[in-house]
Amino acid sequence: PWRWRCCPRRGSAECPSAGQIRAAFLRFFEERHGHRRLPSAPVRPRGDPRLLFVNAGMNQFKPIFLGTVHPRSELAQHRRVVNSQKCVRAGGKHNDLEDVGRDTYHHTFFEMLGNWSFGDYFKEEACSMAWELLTEVYEIPRDRLYVTYFGGDPSLGLSADEECRDVWLRLGVPASHVLPFSLKDNFWEMGDTGPCGPCTEIHYDHVGGGRNAAALVNQGSPDVVEIWNLVFMQYSREVEGNLLPLPQHHVDTGMGLERLVTVLQNKRSNYDTDLFTPILDAIHKGCRAPRYQGLVGDADVGRVNMAYRVVADHVRTLCVCITDGIYPGFSGAELVLRRILRRAVRFCSEVLQAPPGLLASLVPTVVEVLGDAYPELTRNANQIKDIINENEAAFLSSLERGRRIIERTVQQMEPSTKFPAEVAWSLYGSLGFPLDLIDLMLEEKGISLDSAAFNELVLEDAKRKAGGPQAGQPGSTHAQLDVHALAQLRSGSVPATDDSPKYAYTLGQHGHYEFSPCQATVLMLYRDQSLQKEVGAGQRCGVILDRTNFYAEQGGQDSDQGYMIRLGQQDVLFPVESVHLCGGYVIHEVTAVETLRAGDQVQLFVDEAQRLACMTNHTATHLLNFALRHVLGDSAEQRGSHVTAERLRFDFDTKGHVTVEQLQQVEQVVQDQIKKNEVVHMAEVPLTLARGVRGLRAVDEGYPDPVRIVSLGVPVENVLTCDSEAAMQTSVELCCGTHLLQTGSVEDLAIISERQLVKGISRVIAVTGGRAKEAREVGQCLAMEVDSVSLRMKQRITSIPEMQNLSKEVGQLTKMVASTAMPQWQRKELQTILKALQRTANTAVKKLELQQAEKKAQILLAKYCNQPVIIDTVPADSLSILMKVVNQLCDKSPGTSVLLLSPQASGEVLCACQVSKNCLPTFSAADWAVAVCTQMEGKAGGSPVVAKGSGNAKGMQGALTTALEFAQSKL
């Protein structure tokens, strides 16, 4: 069952399929070599905020390599493991996105075949297994394989990995095929610090024919490619840069399935294997482009072949990411996936001339190719198609509008001028165009963007978001109508803005919120503290409309963003950057891309993602308010709140510090309400009637009449019933904000910060949905690391450096726990534990230093037998220990003055001294240390009784002479 014959001819039916190749790898290690087969981890990293996506097979095993895995966890029980890991490299440090399609081997999604040993086997077994699999199971000709090993690095004091070289030679690999390489190619490191070690790579020569291709290894030749990397983790790089041996050796191997399949199917391109050919065939059937030919560079006329590769790669990535819970969005991994989707859509529509829907139509083919290995794809196929179609439709609409805007602008431009930054900013901010896509569209027309002006707009926007008026952005006061402008509006009979359309949204199928656009008329413009009928292109102004669906900043909720278009002129977008309410008028802060006049008819579009995030956090704020009063009592009155798309902030009265248990209870009450998926009832009622509601929150603030009541789970008419106590059992508030229609959409809430602003007032900050889930995952990850340190601290440690490293690790964890977004109750628990651990570590270090000092002092006392002066050199790991030895000597022999030097491996010499009180004031310890350390080109300081310093080892012998002469001159 292990063997098959690799086909001698391209396209032969004897070639193994990708599925067979993957399965053989997993079975080989599981059945023949006793490895435990694990499923692939999701591509969304768990508990590692530094990663956008899982980008290597080892990501899920980091806690083992770092030693942070909980000893009682399932992960800690693994010794030999094998799996095929889904990986995505797009965005962040490992970013292959822009290279995909240009060649035949870059991918955003790929599969990494890997086998691991955690403190079990090492180089001999790992190399032997790899050679057996490649040459006996896959039957790759031995003469086509070359292996590399670490050739050493004298600057780091690392010798060549001759152990690895000898293993390969014993396996029968010819010496001419075993090649040494430098640190760059054959030494693997997880990061700036942490586990690392030499690696050995196996390379394959596509040409063969008996030639020796050793000179082409690691030279970037497409004919000789790396197929497998075996990493031997045997060192740990410390903060100082030095390497220490790991207590346990690990093996981490990785072999890209796509590249292996290319070898075993006798192809020269990954896209010619059966991992891609079914998808490429499906693309051809769904578009009007010629069939895929595998062309690259100048030979690929019209970039048709590049488009095939982009779409085939990106649809695989989309399927895997969406299945694993990463959806196209507006930040982090979600934003990267949005870019991937939009890049694929553009190549579909513009290069392949495909009708809308092609991308989603490829999902069944991707599921057919990958579904057996990853069954979750099969289960989620319909959801994947729906999400792709929904995002494609939105982008195609934006793409068409953006193209028209660019073409229209270019026609109006003077020759040899740059594309105006205001228009590009409108595309970027309002239609969600990535900047590189704008550049590409302009490049096709032979023009460039005014980048300097565009960067100014980016900077201005960042300042506005960061700090309001004090950040110094121009026009920050444009939207604030002064008393004269208000009077002028009223005397001119300009009606107040009807903003009721801001509440016009529904919950559609599949749980998606649908926001209707709103048509309005421009009534007046406001610029430079004056009302105007017309504002020119490029100018920033406030726009007053007769009606709007934009939410103006009020009630602690951030304003909406979005854009407006002039009716009949779909190609001109006016970005709405913020919205304010002043005297009944809603002022939309806009940068005019063309002349804007009073009387213009416009259509308004809110940024739906930002609005929905604010709605989620506002409803969550009401749930939090109710939960705090439920747990802390009615004294927990609201003092203020602020709702943004990212998080919510809530200030309230409190009699004392909120305990860990109370924070947990508050979160639990909120989660119970979320699980109930209560209907959010909203209605406007007369203020006098609202004031009669028992238990109503925040009735002392200024509210309009009629006032809006928001009630969770109980219809407003029931709340208003005489003597009803419904408001005592749920959240009922007066509120003008926008809210979800059901509480279940909040998904989760985590309080990530709680502190007292002043005595009697506390502030909590919370996140919801995916951010709350991420905070919990990170919290669990840190809790496991703290548990690991706690267990190691309980072991009997007799080494001072080991205990100092543990103390340093506690300090680093303390900083991480303090600064990372995680549940506050968990932060407080971990901080309490870490504080105790730090005390324990510090006490243990002092105790070990004292024990070591006592031993050294006893030896010196026996050597010098109560002489008036002791001058000597002793080994000591630190100045602290050296000083303790001096103190011990003087305590046991009060009439003795002592000066000790301790040479260090770094070339530094430590100095510590103490003068007997009988010798004062003639003999000063500070002067003694200065004289000695000056001889060693160093510095010293202290008091007449004790002093310390350091110098250079080159002057140590002279320093000892100086020490003795100085002492003799004073005694």
Tab-separated table of N, CA, C and O in Angstrom, residues 220-316:
chain	number	residue	atom	x	y	z
A	220	GLY	N	18.363	30.190	-6.639
A	220	GLY	CA	17.161	30.768	-7.240
A	220	GLY	C	16.815	30.177	-8.595
A	220	GLY	O	15.999	30.735	-9.323
A	221	SER	N	17.424	29.061	-8.939
A	221	SER	CA	17.140	28.417	-10.225
A	221	SER	C	15.793	27.710	-10.175
A	221	SER	O	15.518	26.958	-9.236
A	222	PRO	N	14.949	27.894	-11.207
A	222	PRO	CA	13.666	27.179	-11.233
A	222	PRO	C	13.844	25.686	-11.485
A	222	PRO	O	12.911	24.906	-11.291
A	223	ASP	N	15.064	25.286	-11.913
A	223	ASP	CA	15.307	23.868	-12.199
A	223	ASP	C	15.626	23.070	-10.941
A	223	ASP	O	15.407	21.862	-10.895
A	224	VAL	N	16.194	23.743	-9.931
A	224	VAL	CA	16.564	23.053	-8.692
A	224	VAL	C	15.853	23.747	-7.535
A	224	VAL	O	16.169	24.886	-7.195
A	225	VAL	N	14.876	23.064	-6.937
A	225	VAL	CA	14.003	23.707	-5.943
A	225	VAL	C	14.030	22.942	-4.630
A	225	VAL	O	14.170	21.710	-4.603
A	226	GLU	N	13.891	23.682	-3.539
A	226	GLU	CA	13.768	23.063	-2.216
A	226	GLU	C	12.389	22.424	-2.100
A	226	GLU	O	11.383	23.033	-2.465
A	227	ILE	N	12.342	21.206	-1.579
A	227	ILE	CA	11.029	20.582	-1.369
A	227	ILE	C	10.750	20.275	0.099
A	227	ILE	O	9.593	20.120	0.481
A	228	TRP	N	11.791	20.178	0.940
A	228	TRP	CA	11.530	19.803	2.341
A	228	TRP	C	12.577	20.458	3.219
A	228	TRP	O	13.759	20.474	2.882
A	229	ASN	N	12.122	21.002	4.338
A	229	ASN	CA	13.032	21.626	5.307
A	229	ASN	C	12.865	20.930	6.652
A	229	ASN	O	11.752	20.848	7.177
A	230	LEU	N	13.967	20.411	7.182
A	230	LEU	CA	13.955	19.748	8.484
A	230	LEU	C	14.721	20.636	9.462
A	230	LEU	O	15.921	20.861	9.296
A	231	VAL	N	14.018	21.151	10.472
A	231	VAL	CA	14.611	22.071	11.440
A	231	VAL	C	14.890	21.315	12.739
A	231	VAL	O	14.020	20.611	13.250
A	232	PHE	N	16.103	21.488	13.245
A	232	PHE	CA	16.498	20.846	14.500
A	232	PHE	C	16.616	21.922	15.576
A	232	PHE	O	17.609	22.649	15.645
A	233	MET	N	15.591	22.050	16.405
A	233	MET	CA	15.587	23.076	17.444
A	233	MET	C	16.422	22.592	18.628
A	233	MET	O	15.990	21.720	19.382
A	234	GLN	N	17.618	23.157	18.752
A	234	GLN	CA	18.504	22.736	19.828
A	234	GLN	C	19.076	23.902	20.621
A	234	GLN	O	19.775	23.701	21.602
A	235	TYR	N	18.776	25.155	20.175
A	235	TYR	CA	19.254	26.338	20.894
A	235	TYR	C	18.082	27.258	21.220
A	235	TYR	O	16.996	27.152	20.656
A	236	SER	N	18.360	28.195	22.118
A	236	SER	CA	17.437	29.292	22.396
A	236	SER	C	18.224	30.586	22.315
A	236	SER	O	19.258	30.718	22.973
A	237	ARG	N	17.747	31.506	21.470
A	237	ARG	CA	18.428	32.801	21.385
A	237	ARG	C	17.887	33.698	22.483
A	237	ARG	O	16.687	33.939	22.573
A	238	GLU	N	18.779	34.206	23.312
A	238	GLU	CA	18.407	35.039	24.443
A	238	GLU	C	18.276	36.502	24.011
A	238	GLU	O	18.653	36.880	22.897
A	239	VAL	N	17.744	37.320	24.909
A	239	VAL	CA	17.555	38.745	24.618
A	239	VAL	C	18.878	39.404	24.262
A	239	VAL	O	18.948	40.273	23.394
A	240	GLU	N	19.951	38.963	24.926
A	240	GLU	CA	21.268	39.554	24.678
A	240	GLU	C	21.855	39.107	23.350
A	240	GLU	O	22.890	39.612	22.915
A	241	GLY	N	21.243	38.115	22.687
A	241	GLY	CA	21.721	37.649	21.400
A	241	GLY	C	22.508	36.364	21.462
A	241	GLY	O	22.782	35.749	20.431
A	242	ASN	N	22.914	35.927	22.648
A	242	ASN	CA	23.687	34.691	22.766
A	242	ASN	C	22.792	33.473	22.647
A	242	ASN	O	21.573	33.546	22.861
A	243	LEU	N	23.382	32.337	22.304
A	243	LEU	CA	22.644	31.091	22.126
A	243	LEU	C	22.910	30.151	23.286
A	243	LEU	O	24.071	29.933	23.670
A	244	LEU	N	21.848	29.601	23.851
A	244	LEU	CA	21.970	28.614	24.921
A	244	LEU	C	21.339	27.306	24.451
A	244	LEU	O	20.318	27.337	23.745
A	245	PRO	N	21.877	26.158	24.833
A	245	PRO	CA	21.263	24.877	24.435
A	245	PRO	C	19.879	24.724	25.062
A	245	PRO	O	19.667	25.103	26.218
A	246	LEU	N	18.954	24.180	24.296
A	246	LEU	CA	17.617	23.901	24.825
A	246	LEU	C	17.673	22.644	25.694
A	246	LEU	O	18.412	21.699	25.382
A	247	PRO	N	16.882	22.598	26.772
A	247	PRO	CA	16.868	21.392	27.607
A	247	PRO	C	16.296	20.191	26.862
A	247	PRO	O	16.631	19.058	27.157
A	248	GLN	N	15.393	20.449	25.897
A	248	GLN	CA	14.828	19.378	25.074
A	248	GLN	C	15.025	19.731	23.610
A	248	GLN	O	14.837	20.876	23.206
A	249	HIS	N	15.406	18.751	22.804
A	249	HIS	CA	15.558	18.976	21.373
A	249	HIS	C	14.261	18.625	20.652
A	249	HIS	O	13.607	17.635	20.986
A	250	HIS	N	13.910	19.447	19.657
A	250	HIS	CA	12.683	19.216	18.890
A	250	HIS	C	13.014	19.159	17.409
A	250	HIS	O	14.007	19.722	16.946
A	251	VAL	N	12.133	18.494	16.665
A	251	VAL	CA	12.228	18.461	15.204
A	251	VAL	C	10.956	19.069	14.629
A	251	VAL	O	9.849	18.723	15.055
A	252	ASP	N	11.127	19.980	13.685
A	252	ASP	CA	9.995	20.645	13.018
A	252	ASP	C	10.265	20.595	11.520
A	252	ASP	O	11.206	21.222	11.037
A	253	THR	N	9.485	19.814	10.786
A	253	THR	CA	9.713	19.734	9.348
A	253	THR	C	8.537	20.303	8.587
A	253	THR	O	7.406	20.282	9.068
A	254	GLY	N	8.812	20.824	7.402
A	254	GLY	CA	7.750	21.383	6.564
A	254	GLY	C	8.030	21.125	5.094
A	254	GLY	O	9.120	21.422	4.594
A	255	MET	N	7.044	20.567	4.400
A	255	MET	CA	7.160	20.311	2.963
A	255	MET	C	5.871	20.795	2.290
A	255	MET	O	4.775	20.312	2.589
A	256	GLY	N	5.985	21.782	1.399
A	256	GLY	CA	4.818	22.319	0.706
A	256	GLY	C	4.209	21.281	-0.208
A	256	GLY	O	4.885	20.738	-1.092
A	257	LEU	N	2.937	20.971	0.005
A	257	LEU	CA	2.275	19.947	-0.797
A	257	LEU	C	2.284	20.317	-2.280
A	257	LEU	O	2.515	19.469	-3.146
A	258	GLU	N	2.002	21.593	-2.574
A	258	GLU	CA	1.913	22.008	-3.976
A	258	GLU	C	3.210	21.716	-4.728
A	258	GLU	O	3.194	21.220	-5.867
A	259	ARG	N	4.346	22.005	-4.100
A	259	ARG	CA	5.635	21.785	-4.760
A	259	ARG	C	5.944	20.296	-4.880
A	259	ARG	O	6.496	19.841	-5.884
A	260	LEU	N	5.591	19.527	-3.838
A	260	LEU	CA	5.810	18.079	-3.886
A	260	LEU	C	4.982	17.437	-4.996
A	260	LEU	O	5.481	16.575	-5.746
A	261	VAL	N	3.729	17.848	-5.114
A	261	VAL	CA	2.858	17.301	-6.160
A	261	VAL	C	3.414	17.636	-7.544
A	261	VAL	O	3.373	16.816	-8.466
A	262	THR	N	3.963	18.830	-7.693
A	262	THR	CA	4.576	19.221	-8.966
A	262	THR	C	5.690	18.249	-9.335
A	262	THR	O	5.806	17.827	-10.489
A	263	VAL	N	6.507	17.863	-8.349
A	263	VAL	CA	7.605	16.921	-8.590
A	263	VAL	C	7.058	15.545	-8.966
A	263	VAL	O	7.472	14.943	-9.966
A	264	LEU	N	6.125	15.039	-8.173
A	264	LEU	CA	5.640	13.667	-8.359
A	264	LEU	C	4.741	13.510	-9.579
A	264	LEU	O	4.548	12.391	-10.071
A	265	GLN	N	4.176	14.596	-10.069
A	265	GLN	CA	3.364	14.521	-11.282
A	265	GLN	C	4.147	14.977	-12.515
A	265	GLN	O	3.574	15.184	-13.577
A	266	ASN	N	5.473	15.122	-12.338
A	266	ASN	CA	6.365	15.490	-13.449
A	266	ASN	C	5.938	16.779	-14.143
A	266	ASN	O	5.884	16.869	-15.371
A	267	LYS	N	5.602	17.786	-13.358
A	267	LYS	CA	5.236	19.101	-13.898
A	267	LYS	C	6.323	20.100	-13.534
A	267	LYS	O	7.163	19.862	-12.686
A	268	ARG	N	6.277	21.266	-14.174
A	268	ARG	CA	7.219	22.330	-13.849
A	268	ARG	C	6.508	23.528	-13.204
A	268	ARG	O	7.150	24.495	-12.818
A	269	SER	N	5.187	23.465	-13.137
A	269	SER	CA	4.403	24.545	-12.536
A	269	SER	C	3.388	23.958	-11.575
A	269	SER	O	2.743	22.944	-11.883
A	270	ASN	N	3.241	24.575	-10.413
A	270	ASN	CA	2.221	24.124	-9.463
A	270	ASN	C	0.836	24.152	-10.086
A	270	ASN	O	-0.041	23.346	-9.756
A	271	TYR	N	0.608	25.118	-10.982
A	271	TYR	CA	-0.718	25.292	-11.586
A	271	TYR	C	-1.042	24.214	-12.621
A	271	TYR	O	-2.164	24.140	-13.103
A	272	ASP	N	-0.034	23.394	-12.971
A	272	ASP	CA	-0.285	22.289	-13.915
A	272	ASP	C	-0.636	20.993	-13.203
A	272	ASP	O	-0.834	19.968	-13.850
A	273	THR	N	-0.707	21.012	-11.875
A	273	THR	CA	-1.046	19.814	-11.107
A	273	THR	C	-2.555	19.743	-10.882
A	273	THR	O	-3.289	20.707	-11.112
A	274	ASP	N	-2.994	18.577	-10.383
A	274	ASP	CA	-4.439	18.403	-10.186
A	274	ASP	C	-4.959	19.149	-8.961
A	274	ASP	O	-6.152	19.073	-8.654
A	275	LEU	N	-4.093	19.886	-8.253
A	275	LEU	CA	-4.583	20.795	-7.221
A	275	LEU	C	-5.208	22.040	-7.852
A	275	LEU	O	-6.023	22.725	-7.221
A	276	PHE	N	-4.799	22.353	-9.092
A	276	PHE	CA	-5.262	23.587	-9.752
A	276	PHE	C	-5.976	23.352	-11.078
A	276	PHE	O	-6.836	24.159	-11.446
A	277	THR	N	-5.618	22.308	-11.813
A	277	THR	CA	-6.196	22.154	-13.159
A	277	THR	C	-7.735	22.077	-13.164
A	277	THR	O	-8.360	22.668	-14.054
A	278	PRO	N	-8.377	21.399	-12.180
A	278	PRO	CA	-9.853	21.422	-12.192
A	278	PRO	C	-10.411	22.837	-12.020
A	278	PRO	O	-11.431	23.188	-12.628
A	279	ILE	N	-9.735	23.663	-11.201
A	279	ILE	CA	-10.200	25.037	-10.979
A	279	ILE	C	-9.969	25.862	-12.238
A	279	ILE	O	-10.842	26.648	-12.651
A	280	LEU	N	-8.806	25.687	-12.891
A	280	LEU	CA	-8.514	26.421	-14.123
A	280	LEU	C	-9.506	26.037	-15.228
A	280	LEU	O	-9.949	26.894	-15.998
A	281	ASP	N	-9.862	24.746	-15.286
A	281	ASP	CA	-10.869	24.314	-16.279
A	281	ASP	C	-12.218	24.954	-15.987
A	281	ASP	O	-12.933	25.376	-16.912
A	282	ALA	N	-12.584	25.018	-14.707
A	282	ALA	CA	-13.872	25.631	-14.340
A	282	ALA	C	-13.880	27.122	-14.668
A	282	ALA	O	-14.909	27.672	-15.076
A	283	ILE	N	-12.726	27.799	-14.493
A	283	ILE	CA	-12.639	29.222	-14.854
A	283	ILE	C	-12.866	29.379	-16.347
A	283	ILE	O	-13.602	30.269	-16.796
A	284	HIS	N	-12.215	28.514	-17.138
A	284	HIS	CA	-12.356	28.606	-18.607
A	284	HIS	C	-13.816	28.439	-19.033
A	284	HIS	O	-14.305	29.169	-19.908
A	285	LYS	N	-14.506	27.495	-18.414
A	285	LYS	CA	-15.915	27.265	-18.775
A	285	LYS	C	-16.790	28.459	-18.419
A	285	LYS	O	-17.818	28.684	-19.049
A	286	GLY	N	-16.380	29.222	-17.387
A	286	GLY	CA	-17.223	30.320	-16.920
A	286	GLY	C	-16.866	31.680	-17.474
A	286	GLY	O	-17.471	32.682	-17.081
A	287	CYS	N	-15.831	31.762	-18.340
A	287	CYS	CA	-15.436	33.070	-18.863
A	287	CYS	C	-15.280	33.011	-20.382
A	287	CYS	O	-15.435	31.951	-21.000
A	288	ARG	N	-14.963	34.144	-20.954
A	288	ARG	CA	-14.848	34.227	-22.415
A	288	ARG	C	-13.391	34.347	-22.856
A	288	ARG	O	-13.103	34.750	-23.981
A	289	ALA	N	-12.452	33.997	-21.972
A	289	ALA	CA	-11.035	34.104	-22.288
A	289	ALA	C	-10.518	32.800	-22.899
A	289	ALA	O	-11.125	31.737	-22.723
A	290	PRO	N	-9.383	32.858	-23.626
A	290	PRO	CA	-8.774	31.633	-24.149
A	290	PRO	C	-8.393	30.694	-23.009
A	290	PRO	O	-8.259	31.106	-21.865
A	291	ARG	N	-8.165	29.438	-23.328
A	291	ARG	CA	-7.803	28.444	-22.325
A	291	ARG	C	-6.439	28.774	-21.714
A	291	ARG	O	-5.580	29.373	-22.360
A	292	TYR	N	-6.230	28.372	-20.476
A	292	TYR	CA	-4.972	28.620	-19.763
A	292	TYR	C	-3.826	27.891	-20.454
A	292	TYR	O	-3.922	26.706	-20.787
A	293	GLN	N	-2.704	28.628	-20.667
A	293	GLN	CA	-1.547	28.057	-21.351
A	293	GLN	C	-0.273	28.064	-20.505
A	293	GLN	O	0.763	27.585	-20.957
A	294	GLY	N	-0.325	28.630	-19.305
A	294	GLY	CA	0.841	28.627	-18.443
A	294	GLY	C	1.879	29.670	-18.788
A	294	GLY	O	3.033	29.570	-18.364
A	295	LEU	N	1.510	30.709	-19.546
A	295	LEU	CA	2.459	31.732	-19.963
A	295	LEU	C	2.712	32.732	-18.842
A	295	LEU	O	1.830	33.007	-18.029
A	296	VAL	N	3.942	33.306	-18.826
A	296	VAL	CA	4.294	34.318	-17.833
A	296	VAL	C	5.037	35.459	-18.517
A	296	VAL	O	5.532	35.325	-19.648
A	297	GLY	N	5.114	36.594	-17.817
A	297	GLY	CA	5.898	37.735	-18.307
A	297	GLY	C	5.371	38.300	-19.613
A	297	GLY	O	4.156	38.345	-19.872
A	298	ASP	N	6.282	38.708	-20.496
A	298	ASP	CA	5.906	39.336	-21.770
A	298	ASP	C	5.157	38.385	-22.677
A	298	ASP	O	4.378	38.817	-23.541
A	299	ALA	N	5.397	37.081	-22.513
A	299	ALA	CA	4.696	36.100	-23.357
A	299	ALA	C	3.207	36.045	-23.044
A	299	ALA	O	2.402	35.614	-23.887
A	300	ASP	N	2.849	36.484	-21.848
A	300	ASP	CA	1.438	36.439	-21.422
A	300	ASP	C	0.741	37.727	-21.870
A	300	ASP	O	0.542	38.657	-21.085
A	301	VAL	N	0.373	37.784	-23.138
A	301	VAL	CA	-0.248	38.976	-23.710
A	301	VAL	C	-1.617	39.206	-23.066
A	301	VAL	O	-2.437	38.290	-22.980
A	302	GLY	N	-1.831	40.434	-22.586
A	302	GLY	CA	-3.105	40.776	-21.957
A	302	GLY	C	-3.263	40.230	-20.550
A	302	GLY	O	-4.336	40.332	-19.962
A	303	ARG	N	-2.210	39.606	-20.021
A	303	ARG	CA	-2.195	39.066	-18.647
A	303	ARG	C	-3.311	38.047	-18.403
A	303	ARG	O	-3.776	37.867	-17.278
A	304	VAL	N	-3.711	37.348	-19.446
A	304	VAL	CA	-4.796	36.367	-19.308
A	304	VAL	C	-4.370	35.207	-18.419
A	304	VAL	O	-5.108	34.772	-17.531
A	305	ASN	N	-3.172	34.686	-18.638
A	305	ASN	CA	-2.704	33.558	-17.833
A	305	ASN	C	-2.475	33.967	-16.385
A	305	ASN	O	-2.738	33.192	-15.462
A	306	MET	N	-1.984	35.194	-16.192
A	306	MET	CA	-1.833	35.700	-14.832
A	306	MET	C	-3.189	35.747	-14.144
A	306	MET	O	-3.318	35.374	-12.974
A	307	ALA	N	-4.217	36.185	-14.864
A	307	ALA	CA	-5.567	36.262	-14.293
A	307	ALA	C	-6.062	34.887	-13.878
A	307	ALA	O	-6.660	34.721	-12.809
A	308	TYR	N	-5.828	33.870	-14.712
A	308	TYR	CA	-6.207	32.508	-14.351
A	308	TYR	C	-5.563	32.106	-13.015
A	308	TYR	O	-6.223	31.551	-12.130
A	309	ARG	N	-4.252	32.380	-12.899
A	309	ARG	CA	-3.538	31.974	-11.684
A	309	ARG	C	-4.032	32.746	-10.464
A	309	ARG	O	-4.192	32.184	-9.373
A	310	VAL	N	-4.263	34.059	-10.635
A	310	VAL	CA	-4.763	34.873	-9.520
A	310	VAL	C	-6.100	34.339	-9.020
A	310	VAL	O	-6.310	34.131	-7.820
A	311	VAL	N	-7.021	34.097	-9.950
A	311	VAL	CA	-8.373	33.669	-9.557
A	311	VAL	C	-8.331	32.281	-8.924
A	311	VAL	O	-8.973	32.035	-7.894
A	312	ALA	N	-7.556	31.359	-9.523
A	312	ALA	CA	-7.480	30.000	-8.983
A	312	ALA	C	-6.891	29.998	-7.574
A	312	ALA	O	-7.384	29.310	-6.675
A	313	ASP	N	-5.830	30.775	-7.386
A	313	ASP	CA	-5.226	30.848	-6.052
A	313	ASP	C	-6.157	31.517	-5.057
A	313	ASP	O	-6.375	31.009	-3.950
A	314	HIS	N	-6.692	32.668	-5.442
A	314	HIS	CA	-7.467	33.466	-4.479
A	314	HIS	C	-8.771	32.786	-4.069
A	314	HIS	O	-9.202	32.931	-2.921
A	315	VAL	N	-9.394	32.051	-4.973
A	315	VAL	CA	-10.665	31.401	-4.593
A	315	VAL	C	-10.385	30.289	-3.580
A	315	VAL	O	-11.198	30.032	-2.682
A	316	ARG	N	-9.246	29.616	-3.671
A	316	ARG	CA	-8.872	28.626	-2.644
A	316	ARG	C	-8.716	29.317	-1.287
A	316	ARG	O	-9.213	28.831	-0.258
